[in-house]
Every structure is written in structure tokens, then in C-alpha cells.
mmCIF file of C-alpha atoms in Angstrom:
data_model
loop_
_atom_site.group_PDB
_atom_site.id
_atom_site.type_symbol
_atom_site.label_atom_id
_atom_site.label_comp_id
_atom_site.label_asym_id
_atom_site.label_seq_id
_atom_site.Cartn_x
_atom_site.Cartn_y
_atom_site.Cartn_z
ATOM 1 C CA UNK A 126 0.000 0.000 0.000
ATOM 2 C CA UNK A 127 1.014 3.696 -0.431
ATOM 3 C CA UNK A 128 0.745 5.379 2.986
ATOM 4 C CA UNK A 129 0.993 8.986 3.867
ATOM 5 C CA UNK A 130 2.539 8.958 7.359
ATOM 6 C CA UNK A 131 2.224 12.178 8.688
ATOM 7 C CA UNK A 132 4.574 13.042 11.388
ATOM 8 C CA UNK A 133 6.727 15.721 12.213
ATOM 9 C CA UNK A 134 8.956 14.130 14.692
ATOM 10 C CA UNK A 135 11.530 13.146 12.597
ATOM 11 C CA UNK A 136 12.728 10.234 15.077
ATOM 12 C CA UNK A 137 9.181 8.682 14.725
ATOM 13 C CA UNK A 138 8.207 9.194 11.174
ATOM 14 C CA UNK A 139 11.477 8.347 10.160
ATOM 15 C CA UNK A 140 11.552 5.053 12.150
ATOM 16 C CA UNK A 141 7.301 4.272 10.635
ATOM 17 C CA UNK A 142 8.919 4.764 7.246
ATOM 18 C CA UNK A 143 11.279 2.642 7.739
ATOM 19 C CA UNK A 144 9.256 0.010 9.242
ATOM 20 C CA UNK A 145 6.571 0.213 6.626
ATOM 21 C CA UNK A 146 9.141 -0.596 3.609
ATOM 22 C CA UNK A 147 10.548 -3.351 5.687
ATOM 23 C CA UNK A 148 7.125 -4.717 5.412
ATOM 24 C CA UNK A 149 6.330 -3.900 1.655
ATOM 25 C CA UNK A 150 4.621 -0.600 1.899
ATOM 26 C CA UNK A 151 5.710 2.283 0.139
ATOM 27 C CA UNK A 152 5.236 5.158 3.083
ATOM 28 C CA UNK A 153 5.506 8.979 1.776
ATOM 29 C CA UNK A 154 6.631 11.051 4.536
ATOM 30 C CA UNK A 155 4.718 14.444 5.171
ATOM 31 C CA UNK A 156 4.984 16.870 7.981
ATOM 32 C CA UNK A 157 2.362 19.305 8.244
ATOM 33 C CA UNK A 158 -1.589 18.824 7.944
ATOM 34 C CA UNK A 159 -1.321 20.737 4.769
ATOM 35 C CA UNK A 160 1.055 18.229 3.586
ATOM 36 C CA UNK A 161 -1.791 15.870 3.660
ATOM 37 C CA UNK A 162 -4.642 17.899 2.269
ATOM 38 C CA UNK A 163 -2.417 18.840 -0.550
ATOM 39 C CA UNK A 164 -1.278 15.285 -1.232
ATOM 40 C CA UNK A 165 -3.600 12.635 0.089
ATOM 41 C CA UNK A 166 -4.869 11.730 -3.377
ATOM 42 C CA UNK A 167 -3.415 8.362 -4.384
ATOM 43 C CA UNK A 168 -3.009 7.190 -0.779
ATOM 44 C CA UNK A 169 -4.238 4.078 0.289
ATOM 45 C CA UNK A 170 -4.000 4.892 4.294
ATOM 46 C CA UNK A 171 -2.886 7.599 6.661
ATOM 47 C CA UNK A 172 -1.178 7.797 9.771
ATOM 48 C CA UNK A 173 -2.106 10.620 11.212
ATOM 49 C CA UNK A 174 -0.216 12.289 14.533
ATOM 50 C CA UNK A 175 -2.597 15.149 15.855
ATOM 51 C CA UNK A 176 0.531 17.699 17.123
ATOM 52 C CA UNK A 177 1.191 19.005 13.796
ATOM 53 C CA UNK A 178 3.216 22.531 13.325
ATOM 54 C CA UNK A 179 1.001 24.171 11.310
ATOM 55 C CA UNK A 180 -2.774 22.807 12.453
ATOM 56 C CA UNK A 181 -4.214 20.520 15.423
ATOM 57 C CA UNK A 182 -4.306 17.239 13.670
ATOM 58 C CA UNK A 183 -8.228 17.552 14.535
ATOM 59 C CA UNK A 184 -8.790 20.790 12.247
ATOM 60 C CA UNK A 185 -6.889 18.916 9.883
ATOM 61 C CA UNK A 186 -8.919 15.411 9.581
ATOM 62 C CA UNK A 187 -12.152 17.332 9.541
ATOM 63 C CA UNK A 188 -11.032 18.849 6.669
ATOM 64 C CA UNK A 189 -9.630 15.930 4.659
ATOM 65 C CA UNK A 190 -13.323 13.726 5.586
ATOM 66 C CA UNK A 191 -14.737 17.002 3.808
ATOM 67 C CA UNK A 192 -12.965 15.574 0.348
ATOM 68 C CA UNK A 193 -11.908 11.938 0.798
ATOM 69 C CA UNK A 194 -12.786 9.157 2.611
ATOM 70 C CA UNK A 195 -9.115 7.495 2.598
ATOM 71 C CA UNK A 196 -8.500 5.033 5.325
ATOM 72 C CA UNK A 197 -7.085 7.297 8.878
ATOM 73 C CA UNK A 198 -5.329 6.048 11.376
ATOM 74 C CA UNK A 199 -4.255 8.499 14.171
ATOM 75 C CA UNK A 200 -1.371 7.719 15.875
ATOM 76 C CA UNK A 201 -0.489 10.207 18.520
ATOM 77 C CA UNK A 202 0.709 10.308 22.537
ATOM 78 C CA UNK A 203 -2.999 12.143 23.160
ATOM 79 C CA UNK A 204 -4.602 9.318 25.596
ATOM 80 C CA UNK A 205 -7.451 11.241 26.900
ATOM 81 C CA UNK A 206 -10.680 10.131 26.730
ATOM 82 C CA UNK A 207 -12.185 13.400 24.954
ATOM 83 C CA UNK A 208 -9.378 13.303 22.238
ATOM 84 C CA UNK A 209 -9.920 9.638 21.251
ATOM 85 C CA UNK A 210 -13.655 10.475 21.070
ATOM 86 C CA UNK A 211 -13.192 13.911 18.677
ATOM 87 C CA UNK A 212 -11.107 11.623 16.542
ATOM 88 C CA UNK A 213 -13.185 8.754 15.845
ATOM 89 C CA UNK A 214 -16.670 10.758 15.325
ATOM 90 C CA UNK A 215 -14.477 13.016 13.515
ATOM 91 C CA UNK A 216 -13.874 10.481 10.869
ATOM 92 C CA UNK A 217 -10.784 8.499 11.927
ATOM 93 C CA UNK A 218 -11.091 4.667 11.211
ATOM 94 C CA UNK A 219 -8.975 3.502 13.970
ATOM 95 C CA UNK A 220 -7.020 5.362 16.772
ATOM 96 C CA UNK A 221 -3.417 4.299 18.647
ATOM 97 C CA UNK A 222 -1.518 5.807 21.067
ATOM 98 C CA UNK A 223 2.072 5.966 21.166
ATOM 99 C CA UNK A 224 4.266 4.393 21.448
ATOM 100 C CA UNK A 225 2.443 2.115 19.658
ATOM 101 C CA UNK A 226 3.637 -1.803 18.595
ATOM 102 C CA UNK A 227 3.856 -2.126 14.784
ATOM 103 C CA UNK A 228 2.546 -5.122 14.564
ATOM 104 C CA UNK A 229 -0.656 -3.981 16.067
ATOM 105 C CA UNK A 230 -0.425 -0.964 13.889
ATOM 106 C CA UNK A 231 0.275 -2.910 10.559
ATOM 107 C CA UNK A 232 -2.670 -5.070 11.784
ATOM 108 C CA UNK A 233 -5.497 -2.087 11.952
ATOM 109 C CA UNK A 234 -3.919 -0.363 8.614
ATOM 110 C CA UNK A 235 -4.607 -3.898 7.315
ATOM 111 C CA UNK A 236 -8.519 -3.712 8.877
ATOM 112 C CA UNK A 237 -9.589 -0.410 8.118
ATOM 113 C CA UNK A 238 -7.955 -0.566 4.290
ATOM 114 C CA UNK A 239 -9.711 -3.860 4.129
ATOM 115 C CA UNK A 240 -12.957 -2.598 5.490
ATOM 116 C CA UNK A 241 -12.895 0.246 3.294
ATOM 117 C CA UNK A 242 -11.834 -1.914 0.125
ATOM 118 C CA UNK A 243 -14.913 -3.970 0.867
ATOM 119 C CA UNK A 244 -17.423 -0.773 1.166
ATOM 120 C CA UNK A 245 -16.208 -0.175 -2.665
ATOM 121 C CA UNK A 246 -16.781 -3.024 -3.897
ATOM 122 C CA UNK A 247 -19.951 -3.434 -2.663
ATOM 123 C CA UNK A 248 -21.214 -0.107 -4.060
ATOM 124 C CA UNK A 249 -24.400 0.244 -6.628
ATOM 125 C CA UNK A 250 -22.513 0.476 -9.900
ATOM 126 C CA UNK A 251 -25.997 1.732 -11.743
ATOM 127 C CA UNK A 252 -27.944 4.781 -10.644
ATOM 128 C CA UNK A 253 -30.948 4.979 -11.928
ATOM 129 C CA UNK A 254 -32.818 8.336 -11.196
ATOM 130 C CA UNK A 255 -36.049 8.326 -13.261
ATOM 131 C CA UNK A 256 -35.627 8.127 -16.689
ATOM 132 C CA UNK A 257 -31.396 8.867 -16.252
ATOM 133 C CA UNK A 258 -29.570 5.716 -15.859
ATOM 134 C CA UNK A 259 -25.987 6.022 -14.832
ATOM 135 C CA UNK A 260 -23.490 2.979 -15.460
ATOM 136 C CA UNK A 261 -20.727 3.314 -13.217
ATOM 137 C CA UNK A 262 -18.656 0.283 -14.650
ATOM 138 C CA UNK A 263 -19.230 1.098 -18.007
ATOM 139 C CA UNK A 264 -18.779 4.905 -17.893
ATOM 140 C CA UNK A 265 -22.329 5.484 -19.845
ATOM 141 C CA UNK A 266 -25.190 7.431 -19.152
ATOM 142 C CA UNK A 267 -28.501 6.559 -20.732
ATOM 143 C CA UNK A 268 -31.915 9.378 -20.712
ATOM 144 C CA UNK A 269 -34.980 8.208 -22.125
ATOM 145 C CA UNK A 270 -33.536 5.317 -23.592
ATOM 146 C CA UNK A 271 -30.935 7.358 -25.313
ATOM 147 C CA UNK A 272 -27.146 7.156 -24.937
ATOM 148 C CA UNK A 273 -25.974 10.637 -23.595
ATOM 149 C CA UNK A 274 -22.173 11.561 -24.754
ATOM 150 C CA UNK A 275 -20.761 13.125 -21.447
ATOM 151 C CA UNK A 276 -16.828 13.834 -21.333
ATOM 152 C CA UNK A 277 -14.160 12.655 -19.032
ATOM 153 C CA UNK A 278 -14.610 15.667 -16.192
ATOM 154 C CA UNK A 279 -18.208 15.916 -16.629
ATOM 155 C CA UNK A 280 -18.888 11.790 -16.289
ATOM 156 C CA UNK A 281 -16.699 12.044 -13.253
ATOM 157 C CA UNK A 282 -18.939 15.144 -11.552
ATOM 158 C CA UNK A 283 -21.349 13.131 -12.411
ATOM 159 C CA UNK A 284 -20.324 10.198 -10.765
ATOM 160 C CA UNK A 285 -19.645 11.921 -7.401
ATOM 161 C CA UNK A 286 -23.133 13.061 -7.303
ATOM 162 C CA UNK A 287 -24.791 10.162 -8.129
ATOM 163 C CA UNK A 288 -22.780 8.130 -5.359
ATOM 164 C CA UNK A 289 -23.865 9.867 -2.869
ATOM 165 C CA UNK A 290 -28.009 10.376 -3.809
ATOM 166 C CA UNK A 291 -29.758 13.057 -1.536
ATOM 167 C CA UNK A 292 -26.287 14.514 -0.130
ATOM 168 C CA UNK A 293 -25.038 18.090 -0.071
ATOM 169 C CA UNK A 294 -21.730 17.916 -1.755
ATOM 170 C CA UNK A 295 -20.023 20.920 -1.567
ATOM 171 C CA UNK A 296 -17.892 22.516 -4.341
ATOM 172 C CA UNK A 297 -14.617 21.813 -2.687
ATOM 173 C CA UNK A 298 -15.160 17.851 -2.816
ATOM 174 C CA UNK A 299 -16.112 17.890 -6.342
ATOM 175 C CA UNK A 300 -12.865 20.083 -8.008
ATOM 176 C CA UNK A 301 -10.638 17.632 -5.041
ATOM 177 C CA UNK A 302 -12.936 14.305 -6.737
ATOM 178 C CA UNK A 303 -12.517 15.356 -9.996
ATOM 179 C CA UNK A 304 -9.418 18.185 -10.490
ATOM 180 C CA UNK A 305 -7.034 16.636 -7.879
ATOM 181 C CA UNK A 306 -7.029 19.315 -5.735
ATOM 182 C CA UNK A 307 -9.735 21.418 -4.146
ATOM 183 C CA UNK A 308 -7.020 24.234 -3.575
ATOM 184 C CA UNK A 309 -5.651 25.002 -6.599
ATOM 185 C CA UNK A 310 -8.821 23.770 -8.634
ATOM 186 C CA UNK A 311 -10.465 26.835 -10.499
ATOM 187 C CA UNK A 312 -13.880 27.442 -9.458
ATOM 188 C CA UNK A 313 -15.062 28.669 -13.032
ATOM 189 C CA UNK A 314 -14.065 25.476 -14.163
ATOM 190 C CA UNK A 315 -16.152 23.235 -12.016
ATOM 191 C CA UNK A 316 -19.508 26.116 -13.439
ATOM 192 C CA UNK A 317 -18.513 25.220 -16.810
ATOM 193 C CA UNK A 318 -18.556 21.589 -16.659
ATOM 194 C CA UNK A 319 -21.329 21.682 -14.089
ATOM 195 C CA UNK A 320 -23.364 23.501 -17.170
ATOM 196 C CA UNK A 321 -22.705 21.377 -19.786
ATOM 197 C CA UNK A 322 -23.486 17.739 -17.673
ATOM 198 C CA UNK A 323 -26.623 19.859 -16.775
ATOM 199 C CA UNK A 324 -27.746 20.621 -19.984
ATOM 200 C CA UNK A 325 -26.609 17.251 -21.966
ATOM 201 C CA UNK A 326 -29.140 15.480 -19.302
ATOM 202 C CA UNK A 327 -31.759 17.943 -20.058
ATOM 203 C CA UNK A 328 -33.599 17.148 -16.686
ATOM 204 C CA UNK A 329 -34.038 20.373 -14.592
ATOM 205 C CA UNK A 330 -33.722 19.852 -11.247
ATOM 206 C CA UNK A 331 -32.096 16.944 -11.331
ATOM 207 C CA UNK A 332 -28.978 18.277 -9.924
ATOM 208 C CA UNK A 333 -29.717 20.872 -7.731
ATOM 209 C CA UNK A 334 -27.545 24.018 -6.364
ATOM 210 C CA UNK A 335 -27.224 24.459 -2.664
ATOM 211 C CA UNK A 336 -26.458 28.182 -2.531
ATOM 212 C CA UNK A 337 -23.227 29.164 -1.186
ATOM 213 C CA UNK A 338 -22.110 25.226 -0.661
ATOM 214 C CA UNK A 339 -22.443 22.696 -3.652
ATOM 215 C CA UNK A 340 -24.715 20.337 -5.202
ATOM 216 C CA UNK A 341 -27.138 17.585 -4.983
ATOM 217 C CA UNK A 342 -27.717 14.406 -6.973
ATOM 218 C CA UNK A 343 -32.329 13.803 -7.217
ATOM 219 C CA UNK A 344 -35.282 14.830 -7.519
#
């Protein structure tokens, strides 16, 4: 697996790295939450220490559940009760304090990757939303009966929306899903695709515009 381990004790991210290549993982160090928001595409875990220089590891999960749902393990000396709690219904899959044994550690990165690998597969691969039929596997969208000739960016807006029926999802997830990057993504960009997927389905209201956040996949 590809793991982000973000740590900025060198002594201890240095040492996970090292550990994590002995055991056939290829670990990308990082040291700041930004680090991580910035590079977490690609990643097939995190390790996650919540003292981070430039943002309370927190702050910093809450904003990376906001765009991806890659597996999180926190690994950090906090062993309060209130801190374990704020990480796990913040969005972390698992939670260790250090120092922590690696093979326990290598054993939950195994569980919650699993877990989440699992969640995947088992996904809906067609959406059908009235007369709009969505075909995740094949990449092809279908209204009335007729094929509808989307492009790359706008199948793959589409295909955040329509995994995730009746959510809010706000701008910032969809240029991160679909651009790489919700920081450097240009906003005009995401209205100009968002346009064209609109009108090449021809069903107002379909997707619908939460003002001043995102978007919404149903009627």
C-alpha cells in the first residue's frame, strides 16, 4: 500500500517509514496537515499524529473527511478520553496511542484498508434516477432510452453526485474528486462543466444548487 505517514517528529516518522518498507509498503513522509490535504490523493491509508506545526491534527482530519474518505489512522501520545472520542466521530477509522507496537499498527492499517476496500466493492454500480440511468462500470449514461455523450470531467462530476443520492456535496469535494485538488482547482471550471453535464441530461432539477455550498444528486 502507499501510505501517507504524517509526522513531524523526525525520530518517529522516520523510524514508521522505515518500518513500513521493511514490510512492503511504500510510506511517503509528510509533515504538516497541509502536507496531507495537498497530497492525500493516491493514498491508500494515513497515519495521522494530531501535534502538527502548522494545524491541530483535529482541524486537519475534519477537513480531509470534507474531500476523501481514505482510510485514517491516528497515531499520537494524546490518551485522553475526549481526544480519542473527537477523533473517531471526527472520521478516523482507527485510533493508537504511542508508542504504539507495529505489529498492532500494521494489523489495523490492514482492517480499516480492508474494510474500506470492501465498502467499494460493494457499491451500486448503476444509478438509476427516473428516466437517467448512470453505469458506473461502463462509464455510460442513458436518458430516455438514449445514450448521452458526457466527457471525461463531466462523467466524473457526475459520478460523485450520483454516489452519494440526496447529499449536499459541496464545491470543494467535487474540483478535489474530480481536479485533484480542491485548492488550486479553479472554481469557473467546475460552473462550466457543471453547465454542460446539466444541460446534456436535459432534466431540470435533477442536480440541484445548494447556494453558497455545492450540489445535490435527485429529484
Amino acid at each position: 500500500m502507499q501510505i501517507a505517514v504524517v509526522e513531524d517528529d523526525d525520530g518517529v516518522g522516520d523510524a514508521l517509514v522505515e518500518a513500513l518498507a521493511t514490510h512492503g509498503h511504500e510510506a511517503v513522509r509528510m509533515r504538516r496537515g497541509s502536507d496531507l490535504l495537498l497530497g492525500h490523493r493516491g493514498m491508500d491509508a494515513v497515519i495521522l499524529d494530531l501535534g502538527l506545526p502548522d494545524a491541530d491534527g483535529l482541524q486537519v482530519l475534519r477537513q480531509l473527511r470534507a474531500v476523501s474518505d481514505v482510510p485514517v489512522v491516528i497515531l499520537t501520545a494524546r490518551d485522553d478520553e475526549r481526544s480519542v472520542v473527537r477523533g473517531l466521530r471526527g472520521g478516523a477509522d482507527d485510533y493508537l496511542v504511542k508508542p504504539a507496537r507495529l505489529a498492532e499498527l500494521l494489523a489495523r492499517l490492514d482492517v480499516v484498508t480492508q474494510r474500506r476496500r470492501a465498502t467499494a466493492a460493494s457499491a451500486e454500480q448503476t444509478v438509476t434516477e427516473g428516466d437517467v440511468v448512470v453505469d458506473l462500470a461502463a462509464r455510460e449514461v442513458e436518458v430516455g432510452g438514449a445514450p448521452v455523450a458526457l466527457t471525461a470531467k463531466e462523467f466524473e462530476l457526475l459520478e460523485v453526485l450520483v454516489t452519494r443520492p440526496g447529499a449536499a456535496v459541496s464545491r470543494q469535494q467535487l474540483m478535489d474528486a474530480v481536479w485533484g485538488d480542491a485548492y488550486v482547482a479553479i472554481s469557473r471550471t467546475l460552473d462550466v462543466h457543471m453547465t454542460g453535464l446539466r444541460a446534456k441530461l436535459g432534466r431540470p432539477g435533477l442536480i440541484s444548487t445548494i447556494r453558497g455550498y455545492g450540489y445535490r444528486w435527485g429529484t
